[in-house]
PDB file of N, CA, C and O in Angstrom:
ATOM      1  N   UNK A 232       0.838  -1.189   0.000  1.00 44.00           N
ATOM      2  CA  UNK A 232       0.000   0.000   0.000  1.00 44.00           C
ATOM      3  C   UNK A 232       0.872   1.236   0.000  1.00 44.00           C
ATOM      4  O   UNK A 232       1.919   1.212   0.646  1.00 44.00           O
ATOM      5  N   UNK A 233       0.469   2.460  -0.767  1.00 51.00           N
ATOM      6  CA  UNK A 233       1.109   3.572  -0.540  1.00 51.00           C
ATOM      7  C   UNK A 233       0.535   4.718   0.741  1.00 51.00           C
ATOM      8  O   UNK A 233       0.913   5.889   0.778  1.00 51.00           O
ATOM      9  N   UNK A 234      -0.091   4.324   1.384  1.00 55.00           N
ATOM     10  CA  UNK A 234      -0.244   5.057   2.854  1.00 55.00           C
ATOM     11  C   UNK A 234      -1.604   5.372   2.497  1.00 55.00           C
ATOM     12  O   UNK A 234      -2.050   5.954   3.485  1.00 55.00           O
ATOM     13  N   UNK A 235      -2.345   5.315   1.775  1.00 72.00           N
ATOM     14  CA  UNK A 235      -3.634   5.859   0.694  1.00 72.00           C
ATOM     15  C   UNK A 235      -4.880   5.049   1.198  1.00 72.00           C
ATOM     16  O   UNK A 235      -6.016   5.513   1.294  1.00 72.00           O
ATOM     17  N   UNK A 236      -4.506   3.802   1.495  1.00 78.00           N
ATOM     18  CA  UNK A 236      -5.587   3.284   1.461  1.00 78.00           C
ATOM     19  C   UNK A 236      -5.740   2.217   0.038  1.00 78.00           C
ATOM     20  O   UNK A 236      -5.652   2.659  -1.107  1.00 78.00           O
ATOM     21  N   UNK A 237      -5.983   0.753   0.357  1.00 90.00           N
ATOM     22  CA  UNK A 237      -5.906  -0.261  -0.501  1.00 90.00           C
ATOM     23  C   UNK A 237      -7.686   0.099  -1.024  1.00 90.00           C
ATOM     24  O   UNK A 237      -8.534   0.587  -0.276  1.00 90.00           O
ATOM     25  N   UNK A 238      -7.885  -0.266  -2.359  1.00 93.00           N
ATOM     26  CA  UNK A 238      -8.922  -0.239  -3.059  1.00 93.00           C
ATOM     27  C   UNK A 238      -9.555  -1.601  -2.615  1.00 93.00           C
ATOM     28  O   UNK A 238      -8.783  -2.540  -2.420  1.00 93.00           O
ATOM     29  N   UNK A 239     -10.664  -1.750  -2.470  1.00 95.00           N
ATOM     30  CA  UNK A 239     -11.691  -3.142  -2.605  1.00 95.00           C
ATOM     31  C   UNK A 239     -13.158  -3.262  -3.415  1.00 95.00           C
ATOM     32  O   UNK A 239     -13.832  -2.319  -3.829  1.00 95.00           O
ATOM     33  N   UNK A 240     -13.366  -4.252  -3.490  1.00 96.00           N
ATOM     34  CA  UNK A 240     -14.118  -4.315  -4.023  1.00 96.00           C
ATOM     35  C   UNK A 240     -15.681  -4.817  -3.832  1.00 96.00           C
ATOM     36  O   UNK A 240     -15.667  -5.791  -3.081  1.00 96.00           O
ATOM     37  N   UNK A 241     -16.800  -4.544  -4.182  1.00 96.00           N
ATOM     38  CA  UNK A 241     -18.249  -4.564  -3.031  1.00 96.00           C
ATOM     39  C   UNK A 241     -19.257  -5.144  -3.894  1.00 96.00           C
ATOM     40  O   UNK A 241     -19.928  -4.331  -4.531  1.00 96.00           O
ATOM     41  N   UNK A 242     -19.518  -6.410  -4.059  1.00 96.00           N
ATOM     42  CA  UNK A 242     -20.924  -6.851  -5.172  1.00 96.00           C
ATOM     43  C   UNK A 242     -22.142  -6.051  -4.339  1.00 96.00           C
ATOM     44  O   UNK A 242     -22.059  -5.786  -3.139  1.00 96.00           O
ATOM     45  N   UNK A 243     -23.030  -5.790  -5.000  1.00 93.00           N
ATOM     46  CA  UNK A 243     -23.871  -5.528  -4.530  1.00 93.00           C
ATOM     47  C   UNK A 243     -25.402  -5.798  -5.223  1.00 93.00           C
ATOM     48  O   UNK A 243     -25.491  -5.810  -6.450  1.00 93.00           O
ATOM     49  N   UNK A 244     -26.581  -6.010  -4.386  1.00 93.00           N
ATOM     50  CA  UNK A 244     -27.282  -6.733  -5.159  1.00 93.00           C
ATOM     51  C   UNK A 244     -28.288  -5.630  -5.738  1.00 93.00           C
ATOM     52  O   UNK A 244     -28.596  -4.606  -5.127  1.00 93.00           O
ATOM     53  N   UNK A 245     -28.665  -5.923  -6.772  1.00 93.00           N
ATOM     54  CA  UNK A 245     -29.622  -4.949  -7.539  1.00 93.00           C
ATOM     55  C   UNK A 245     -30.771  -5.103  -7.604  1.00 93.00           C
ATOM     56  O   UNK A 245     -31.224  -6.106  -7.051  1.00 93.00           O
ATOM     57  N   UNK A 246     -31.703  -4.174  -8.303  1.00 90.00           N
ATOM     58  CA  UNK A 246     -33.170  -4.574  -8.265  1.00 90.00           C
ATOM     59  C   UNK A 246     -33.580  -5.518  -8.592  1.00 90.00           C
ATOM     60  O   UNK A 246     -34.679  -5.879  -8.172  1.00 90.00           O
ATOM     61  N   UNK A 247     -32.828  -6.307  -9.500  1.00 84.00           N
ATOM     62  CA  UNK A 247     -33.675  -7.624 -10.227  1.00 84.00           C
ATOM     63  C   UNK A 247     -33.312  -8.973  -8.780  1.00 84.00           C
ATOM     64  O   UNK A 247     -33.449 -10.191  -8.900  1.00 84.00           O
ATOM     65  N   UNK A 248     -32.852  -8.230  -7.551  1.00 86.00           N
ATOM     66  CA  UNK A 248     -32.743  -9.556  -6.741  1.00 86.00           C
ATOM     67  C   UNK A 248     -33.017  -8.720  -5.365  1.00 86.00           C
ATOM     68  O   UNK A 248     -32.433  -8.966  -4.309  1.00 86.00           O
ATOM     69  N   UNK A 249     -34.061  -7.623  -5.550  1.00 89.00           N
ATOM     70  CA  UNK A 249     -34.904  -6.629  -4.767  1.00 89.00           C
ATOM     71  C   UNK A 249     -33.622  -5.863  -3.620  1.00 89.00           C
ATOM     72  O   UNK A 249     -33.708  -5.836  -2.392  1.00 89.00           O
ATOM     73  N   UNK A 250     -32.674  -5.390  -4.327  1.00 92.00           N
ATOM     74  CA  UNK A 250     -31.537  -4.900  -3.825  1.00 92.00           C
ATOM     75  C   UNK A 250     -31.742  -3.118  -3.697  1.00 92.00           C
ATOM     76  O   UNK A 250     -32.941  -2.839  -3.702  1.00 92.00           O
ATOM     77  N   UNK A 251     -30.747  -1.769  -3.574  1.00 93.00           N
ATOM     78  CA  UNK A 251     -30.382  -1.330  -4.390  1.00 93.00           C
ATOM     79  C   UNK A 251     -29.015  -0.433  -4.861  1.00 93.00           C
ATOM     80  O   UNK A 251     -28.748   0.767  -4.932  1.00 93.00           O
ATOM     81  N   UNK A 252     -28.283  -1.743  -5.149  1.00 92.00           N
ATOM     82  CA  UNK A 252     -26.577  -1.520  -5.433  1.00 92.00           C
ATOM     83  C   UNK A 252     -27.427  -1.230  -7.021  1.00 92.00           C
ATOM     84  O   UNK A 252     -28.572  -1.054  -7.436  1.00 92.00           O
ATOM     85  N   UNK A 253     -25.587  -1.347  -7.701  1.00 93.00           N
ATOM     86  CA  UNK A 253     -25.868  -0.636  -9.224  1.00 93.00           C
ATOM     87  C   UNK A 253     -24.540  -1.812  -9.354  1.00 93.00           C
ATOM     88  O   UNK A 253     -23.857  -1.301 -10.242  1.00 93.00           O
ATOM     89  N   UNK A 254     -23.921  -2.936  -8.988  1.00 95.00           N
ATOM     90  CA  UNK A 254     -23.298  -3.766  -9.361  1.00 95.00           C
ATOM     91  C   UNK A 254     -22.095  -3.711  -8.658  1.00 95.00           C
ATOM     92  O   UNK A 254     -21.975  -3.423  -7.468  1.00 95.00           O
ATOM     93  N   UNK A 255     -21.154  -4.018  -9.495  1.00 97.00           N
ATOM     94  CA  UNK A 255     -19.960  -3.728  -8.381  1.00 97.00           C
ATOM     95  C   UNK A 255     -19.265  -2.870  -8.121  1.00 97.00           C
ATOM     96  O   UNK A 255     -18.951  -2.354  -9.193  1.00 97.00           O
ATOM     97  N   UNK A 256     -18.614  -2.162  -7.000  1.00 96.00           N
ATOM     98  CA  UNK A 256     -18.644  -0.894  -6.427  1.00 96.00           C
ATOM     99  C   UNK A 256     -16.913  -1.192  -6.188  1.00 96.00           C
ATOM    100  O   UNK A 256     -16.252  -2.226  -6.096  1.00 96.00           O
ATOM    101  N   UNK A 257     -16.670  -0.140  -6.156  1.00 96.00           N
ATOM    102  CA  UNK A 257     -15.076   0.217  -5.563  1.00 96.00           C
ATOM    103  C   UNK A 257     -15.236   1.217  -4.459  1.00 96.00           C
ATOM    104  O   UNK A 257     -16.016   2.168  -4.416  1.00 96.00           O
ATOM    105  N   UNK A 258     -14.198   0.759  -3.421  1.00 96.00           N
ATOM    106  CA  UNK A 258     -14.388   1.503  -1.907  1.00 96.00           C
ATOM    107  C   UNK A 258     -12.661   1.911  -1.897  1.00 96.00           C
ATOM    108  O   UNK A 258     -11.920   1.485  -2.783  1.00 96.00           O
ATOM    109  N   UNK A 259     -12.233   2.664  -0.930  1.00 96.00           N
ATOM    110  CA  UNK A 259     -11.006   2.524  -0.465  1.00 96.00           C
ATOM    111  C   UNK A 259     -11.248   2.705   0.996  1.00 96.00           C
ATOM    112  O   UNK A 259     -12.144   3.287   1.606  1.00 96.00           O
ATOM    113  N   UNK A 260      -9.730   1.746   1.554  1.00 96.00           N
ATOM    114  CA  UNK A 260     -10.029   1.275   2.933  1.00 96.00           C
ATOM    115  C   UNK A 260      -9.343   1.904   3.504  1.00 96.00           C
ATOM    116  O   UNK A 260      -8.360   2.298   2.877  1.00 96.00           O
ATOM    117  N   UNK A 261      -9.477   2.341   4.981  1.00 94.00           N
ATOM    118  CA  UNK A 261      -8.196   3.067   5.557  1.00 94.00           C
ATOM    119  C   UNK A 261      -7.733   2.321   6.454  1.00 94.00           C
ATOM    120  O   UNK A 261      -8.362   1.701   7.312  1.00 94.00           O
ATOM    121  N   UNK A 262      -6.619   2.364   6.276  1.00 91.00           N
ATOM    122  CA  UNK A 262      -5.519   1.040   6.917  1.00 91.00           C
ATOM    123  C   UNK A 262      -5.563   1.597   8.244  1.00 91.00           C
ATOM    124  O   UNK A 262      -5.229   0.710   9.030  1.00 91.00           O
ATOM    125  N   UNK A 263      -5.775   2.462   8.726  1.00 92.00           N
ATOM    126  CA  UNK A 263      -5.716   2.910  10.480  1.00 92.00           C
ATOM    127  C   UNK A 263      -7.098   2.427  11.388  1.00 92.00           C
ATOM    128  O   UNK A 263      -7.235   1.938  12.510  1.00 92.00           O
ATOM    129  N   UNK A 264      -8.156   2.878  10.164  1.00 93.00           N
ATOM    130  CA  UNK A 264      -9.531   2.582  11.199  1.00 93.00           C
ATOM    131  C   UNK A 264     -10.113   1.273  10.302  1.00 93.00           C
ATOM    132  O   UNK A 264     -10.565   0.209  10.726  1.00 93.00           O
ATOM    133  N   UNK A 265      -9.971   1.646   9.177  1.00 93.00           N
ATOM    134  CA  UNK A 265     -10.510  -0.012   7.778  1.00 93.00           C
ATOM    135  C   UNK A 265     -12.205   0.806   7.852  1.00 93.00           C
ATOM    136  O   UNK A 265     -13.107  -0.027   7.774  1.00 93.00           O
ATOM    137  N   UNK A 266     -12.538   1.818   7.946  1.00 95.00           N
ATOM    138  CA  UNK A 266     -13.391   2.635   7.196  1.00 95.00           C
ATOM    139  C   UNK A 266     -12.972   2.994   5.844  1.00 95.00           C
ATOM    140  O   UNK A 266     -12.024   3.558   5.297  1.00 95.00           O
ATOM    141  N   UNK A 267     -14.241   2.348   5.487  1.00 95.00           N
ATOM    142  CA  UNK A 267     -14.974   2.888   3.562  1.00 95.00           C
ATOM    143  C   UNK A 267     -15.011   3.439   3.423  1.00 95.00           C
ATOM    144  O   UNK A 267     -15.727   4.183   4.093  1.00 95.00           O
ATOM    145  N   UNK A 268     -14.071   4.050   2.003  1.00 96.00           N
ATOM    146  CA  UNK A 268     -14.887   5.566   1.465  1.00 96.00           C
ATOM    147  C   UNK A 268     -15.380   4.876  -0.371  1.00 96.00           C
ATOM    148  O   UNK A 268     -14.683   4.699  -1.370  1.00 96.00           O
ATOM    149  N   UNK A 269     -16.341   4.732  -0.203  1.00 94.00           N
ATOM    150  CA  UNK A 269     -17.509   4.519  -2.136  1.00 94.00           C
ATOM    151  C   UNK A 269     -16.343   5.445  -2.934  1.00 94.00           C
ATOM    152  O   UNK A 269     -15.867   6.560  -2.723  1.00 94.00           O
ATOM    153  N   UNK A 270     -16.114   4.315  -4.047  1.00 95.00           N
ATOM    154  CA  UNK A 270     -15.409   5.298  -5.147  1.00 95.00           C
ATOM    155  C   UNK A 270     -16.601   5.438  -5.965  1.00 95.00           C
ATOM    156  O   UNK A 270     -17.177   6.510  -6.150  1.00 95.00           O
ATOM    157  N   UNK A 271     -16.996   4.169  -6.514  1.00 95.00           N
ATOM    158  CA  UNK A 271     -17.345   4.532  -8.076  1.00 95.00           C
ATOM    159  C   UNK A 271     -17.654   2.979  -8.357  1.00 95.00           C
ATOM    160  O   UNK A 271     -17.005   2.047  -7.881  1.00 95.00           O
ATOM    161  N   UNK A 272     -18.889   2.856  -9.313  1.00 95.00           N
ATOM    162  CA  UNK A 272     -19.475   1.402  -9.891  1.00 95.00           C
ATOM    163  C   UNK A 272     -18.139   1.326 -11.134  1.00 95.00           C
ATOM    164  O   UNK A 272     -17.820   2.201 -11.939  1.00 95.00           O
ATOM    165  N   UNK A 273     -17.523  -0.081 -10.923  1.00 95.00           N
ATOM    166  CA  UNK A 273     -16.482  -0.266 -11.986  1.00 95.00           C
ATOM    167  C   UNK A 273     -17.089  -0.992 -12.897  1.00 95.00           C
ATOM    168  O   UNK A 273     -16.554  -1.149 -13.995  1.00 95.00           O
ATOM    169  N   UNK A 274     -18.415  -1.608 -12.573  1.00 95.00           N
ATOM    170  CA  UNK A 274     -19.378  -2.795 -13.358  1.00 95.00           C
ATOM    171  C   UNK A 274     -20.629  -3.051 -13.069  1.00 95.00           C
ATOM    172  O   UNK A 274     -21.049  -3.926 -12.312  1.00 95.00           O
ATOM    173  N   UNK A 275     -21.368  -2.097 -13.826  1.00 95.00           N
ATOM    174  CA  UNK A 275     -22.844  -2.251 -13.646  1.00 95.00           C
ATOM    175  C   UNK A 275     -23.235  -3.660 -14.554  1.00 95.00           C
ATOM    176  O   UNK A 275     -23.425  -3.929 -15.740  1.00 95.00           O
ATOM    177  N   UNK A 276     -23.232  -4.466 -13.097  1.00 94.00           N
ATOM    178  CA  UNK A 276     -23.666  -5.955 -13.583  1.00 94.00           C
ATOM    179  C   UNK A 276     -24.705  -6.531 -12.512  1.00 94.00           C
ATOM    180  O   UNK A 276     -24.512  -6.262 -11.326  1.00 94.00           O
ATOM    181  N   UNK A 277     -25.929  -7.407 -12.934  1.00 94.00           N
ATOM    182  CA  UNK A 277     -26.948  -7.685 -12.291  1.00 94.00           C
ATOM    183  C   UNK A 277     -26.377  -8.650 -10.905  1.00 94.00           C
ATOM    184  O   UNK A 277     -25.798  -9.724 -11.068  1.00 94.00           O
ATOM    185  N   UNK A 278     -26.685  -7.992  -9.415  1.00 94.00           N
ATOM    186  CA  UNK A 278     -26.263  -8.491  -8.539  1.00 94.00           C
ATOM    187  C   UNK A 278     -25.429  -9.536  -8.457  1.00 94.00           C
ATOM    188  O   UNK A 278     -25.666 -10.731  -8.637  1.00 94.00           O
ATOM    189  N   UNK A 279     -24.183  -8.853  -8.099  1.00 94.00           N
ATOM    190  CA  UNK A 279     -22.876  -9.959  -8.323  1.00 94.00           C
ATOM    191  C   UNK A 279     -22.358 -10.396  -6.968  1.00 94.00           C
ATOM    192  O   UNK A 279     -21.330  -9.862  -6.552  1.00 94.00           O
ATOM    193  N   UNK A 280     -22.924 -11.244  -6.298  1.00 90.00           N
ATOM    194  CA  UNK A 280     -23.406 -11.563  -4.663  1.00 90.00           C
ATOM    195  C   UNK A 280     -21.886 -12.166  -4.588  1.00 90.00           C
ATOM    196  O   UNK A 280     -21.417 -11.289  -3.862  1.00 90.00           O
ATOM    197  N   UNK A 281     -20.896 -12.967  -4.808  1.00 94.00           N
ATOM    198  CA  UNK A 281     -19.673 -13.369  -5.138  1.00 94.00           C
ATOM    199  C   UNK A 281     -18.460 -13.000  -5.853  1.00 94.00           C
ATOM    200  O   UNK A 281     -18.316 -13.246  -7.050  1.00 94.00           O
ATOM    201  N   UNK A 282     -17.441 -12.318  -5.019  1.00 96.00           N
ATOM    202  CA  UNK A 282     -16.636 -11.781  -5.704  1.00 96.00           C
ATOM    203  C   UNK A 282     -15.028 -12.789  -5.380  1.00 96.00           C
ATOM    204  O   UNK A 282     -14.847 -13.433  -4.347  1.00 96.00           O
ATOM    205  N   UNK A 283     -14.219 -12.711  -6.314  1.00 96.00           N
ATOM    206  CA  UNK A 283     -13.006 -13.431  -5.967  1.00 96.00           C
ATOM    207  C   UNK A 283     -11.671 -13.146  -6.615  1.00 96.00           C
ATOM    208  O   UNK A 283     -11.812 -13.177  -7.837  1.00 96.00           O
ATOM    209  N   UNK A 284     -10.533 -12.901  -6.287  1.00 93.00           N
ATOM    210  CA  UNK A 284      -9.675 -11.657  -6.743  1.00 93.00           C
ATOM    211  C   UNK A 284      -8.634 -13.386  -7.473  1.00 93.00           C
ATOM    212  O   UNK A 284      -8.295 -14.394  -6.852  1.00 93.00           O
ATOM    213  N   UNK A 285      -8.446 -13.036  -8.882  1.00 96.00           N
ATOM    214  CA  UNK A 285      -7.304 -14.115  -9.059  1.00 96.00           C
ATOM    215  C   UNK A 285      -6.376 -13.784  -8.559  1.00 96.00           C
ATOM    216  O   UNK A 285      -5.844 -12.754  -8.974  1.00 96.00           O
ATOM    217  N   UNK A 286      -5.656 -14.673  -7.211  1.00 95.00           N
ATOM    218  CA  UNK A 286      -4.032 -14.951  -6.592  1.00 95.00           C
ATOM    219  C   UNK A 286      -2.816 -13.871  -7.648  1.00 95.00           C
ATOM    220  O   UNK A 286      -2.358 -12.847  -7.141  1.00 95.00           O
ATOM    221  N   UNK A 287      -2.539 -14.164  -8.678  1.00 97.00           N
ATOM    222  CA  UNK A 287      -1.576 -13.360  -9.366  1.00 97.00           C
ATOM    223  C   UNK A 287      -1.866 -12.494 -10.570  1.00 97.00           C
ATOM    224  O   UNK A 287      -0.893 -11.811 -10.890  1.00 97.00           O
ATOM    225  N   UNK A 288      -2.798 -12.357 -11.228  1.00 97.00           N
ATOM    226  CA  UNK A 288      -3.293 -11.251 -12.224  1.00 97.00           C
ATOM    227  C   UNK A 288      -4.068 -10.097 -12.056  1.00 97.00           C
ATOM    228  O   UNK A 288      -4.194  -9.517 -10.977  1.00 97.00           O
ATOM    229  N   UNK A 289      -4.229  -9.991 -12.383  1.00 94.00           N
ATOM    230  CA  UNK A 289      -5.408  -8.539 -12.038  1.00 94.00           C
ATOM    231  C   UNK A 289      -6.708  -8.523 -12.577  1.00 94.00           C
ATOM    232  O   UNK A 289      -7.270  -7.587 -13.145  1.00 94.00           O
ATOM    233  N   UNK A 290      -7.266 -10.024 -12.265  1.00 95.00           N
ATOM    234  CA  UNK A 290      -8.421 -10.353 -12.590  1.00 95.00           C
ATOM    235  C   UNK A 290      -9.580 -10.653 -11.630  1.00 95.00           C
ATOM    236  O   UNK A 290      -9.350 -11.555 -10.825  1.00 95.00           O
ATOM    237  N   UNK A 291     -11.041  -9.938 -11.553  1.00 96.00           N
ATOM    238  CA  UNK A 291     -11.749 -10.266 -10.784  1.00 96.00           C
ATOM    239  C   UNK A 291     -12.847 -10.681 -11.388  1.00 96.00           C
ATOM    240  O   UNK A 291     -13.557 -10.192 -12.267  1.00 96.00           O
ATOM    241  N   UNK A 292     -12.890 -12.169 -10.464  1.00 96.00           N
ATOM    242  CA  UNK A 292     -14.224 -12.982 -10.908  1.00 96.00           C
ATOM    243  C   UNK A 292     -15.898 -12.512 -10.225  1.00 96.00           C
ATOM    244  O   UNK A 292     -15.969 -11.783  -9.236  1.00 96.00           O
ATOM    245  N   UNK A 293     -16.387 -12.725 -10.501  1.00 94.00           N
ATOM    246  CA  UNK A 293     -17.838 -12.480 -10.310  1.00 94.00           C
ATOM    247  C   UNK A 293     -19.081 -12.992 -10.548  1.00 94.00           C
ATOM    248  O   UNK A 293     -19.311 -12.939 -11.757  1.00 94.00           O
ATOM    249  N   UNK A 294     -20.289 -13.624  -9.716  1.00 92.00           N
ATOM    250  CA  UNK A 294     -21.231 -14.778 -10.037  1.00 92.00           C
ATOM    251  C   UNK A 294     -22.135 -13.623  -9.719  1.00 92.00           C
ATOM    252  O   UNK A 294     -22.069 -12.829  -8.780  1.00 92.00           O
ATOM    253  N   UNK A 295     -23.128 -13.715 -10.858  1.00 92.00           N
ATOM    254  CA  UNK A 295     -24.372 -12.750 -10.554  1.00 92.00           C
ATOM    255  C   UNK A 295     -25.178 -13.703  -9.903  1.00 92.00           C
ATOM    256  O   UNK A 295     -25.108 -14.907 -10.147  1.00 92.00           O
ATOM    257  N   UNK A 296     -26.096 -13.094  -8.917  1.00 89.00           N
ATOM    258  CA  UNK A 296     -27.427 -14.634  -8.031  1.00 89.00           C
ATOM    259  C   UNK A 296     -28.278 -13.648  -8.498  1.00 89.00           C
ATOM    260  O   UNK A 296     -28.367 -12.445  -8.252  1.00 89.00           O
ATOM    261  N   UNK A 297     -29.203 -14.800  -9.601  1.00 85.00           N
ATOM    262  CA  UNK A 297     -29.983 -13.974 -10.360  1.00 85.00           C
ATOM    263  C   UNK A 297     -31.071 -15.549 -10.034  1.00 85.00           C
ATOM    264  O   UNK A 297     -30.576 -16.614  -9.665  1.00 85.00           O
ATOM    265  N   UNK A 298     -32.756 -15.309 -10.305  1.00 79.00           N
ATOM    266  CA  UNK A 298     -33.392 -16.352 -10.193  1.00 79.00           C
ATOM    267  C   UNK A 298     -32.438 -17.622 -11.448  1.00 79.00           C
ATOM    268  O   UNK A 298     -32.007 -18.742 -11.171  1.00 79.00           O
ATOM    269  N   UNK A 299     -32.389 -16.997 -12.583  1.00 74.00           N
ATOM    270  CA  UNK A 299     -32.502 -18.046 -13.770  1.00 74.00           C
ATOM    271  C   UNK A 299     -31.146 -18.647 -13.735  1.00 74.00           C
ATOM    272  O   UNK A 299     -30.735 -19.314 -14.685  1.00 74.00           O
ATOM    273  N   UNK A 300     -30.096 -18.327 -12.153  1.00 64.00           N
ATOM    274  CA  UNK A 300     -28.699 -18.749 -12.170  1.00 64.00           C
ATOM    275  C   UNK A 300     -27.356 -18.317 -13.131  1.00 64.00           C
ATOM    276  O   UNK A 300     -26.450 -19.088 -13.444  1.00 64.00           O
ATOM    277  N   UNK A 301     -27.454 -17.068 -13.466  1.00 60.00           N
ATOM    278  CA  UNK A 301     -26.710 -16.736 -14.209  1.00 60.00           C
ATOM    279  C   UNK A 301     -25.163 -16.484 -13.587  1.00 60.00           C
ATOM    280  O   UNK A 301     -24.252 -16.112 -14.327  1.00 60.00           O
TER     281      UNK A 301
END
């Protein structure tokens, strides 16, 4: 970390799963107290209840819980 605060990341569920996020959200954390500050939706995607960071790339996975299992 550069003293800033590490970025994370927040599924959140949307209307189609009677939510009201807008998909997945970016926060930054503060390493002293680990209070949120909301950046910004990086992926307006239908409630993405599961999030999972790949170990070495800079890839994040994501399972929408939607009725039809998407």
């Amino acid at each position: 970390m550069n003293g800033r605060g590490e970025v994370v990341h927040i599924g959140c569920y949307t209307a189609e799963s009677g939510g009201r996020g807008t998909g997945i959200m970016t926060a930054r954390r503060d390493p002293g107290s680990g209070a949120l500050t909301l950046l910004d939706t990086v992926a307006p995607t239908p409630s993405p209840s599961f999030l999972a960071r790949h170990p070495s790339l800079p890839v994040l996975y994501a399972v929408n819980e939607l009725p039809d299992g998407a």
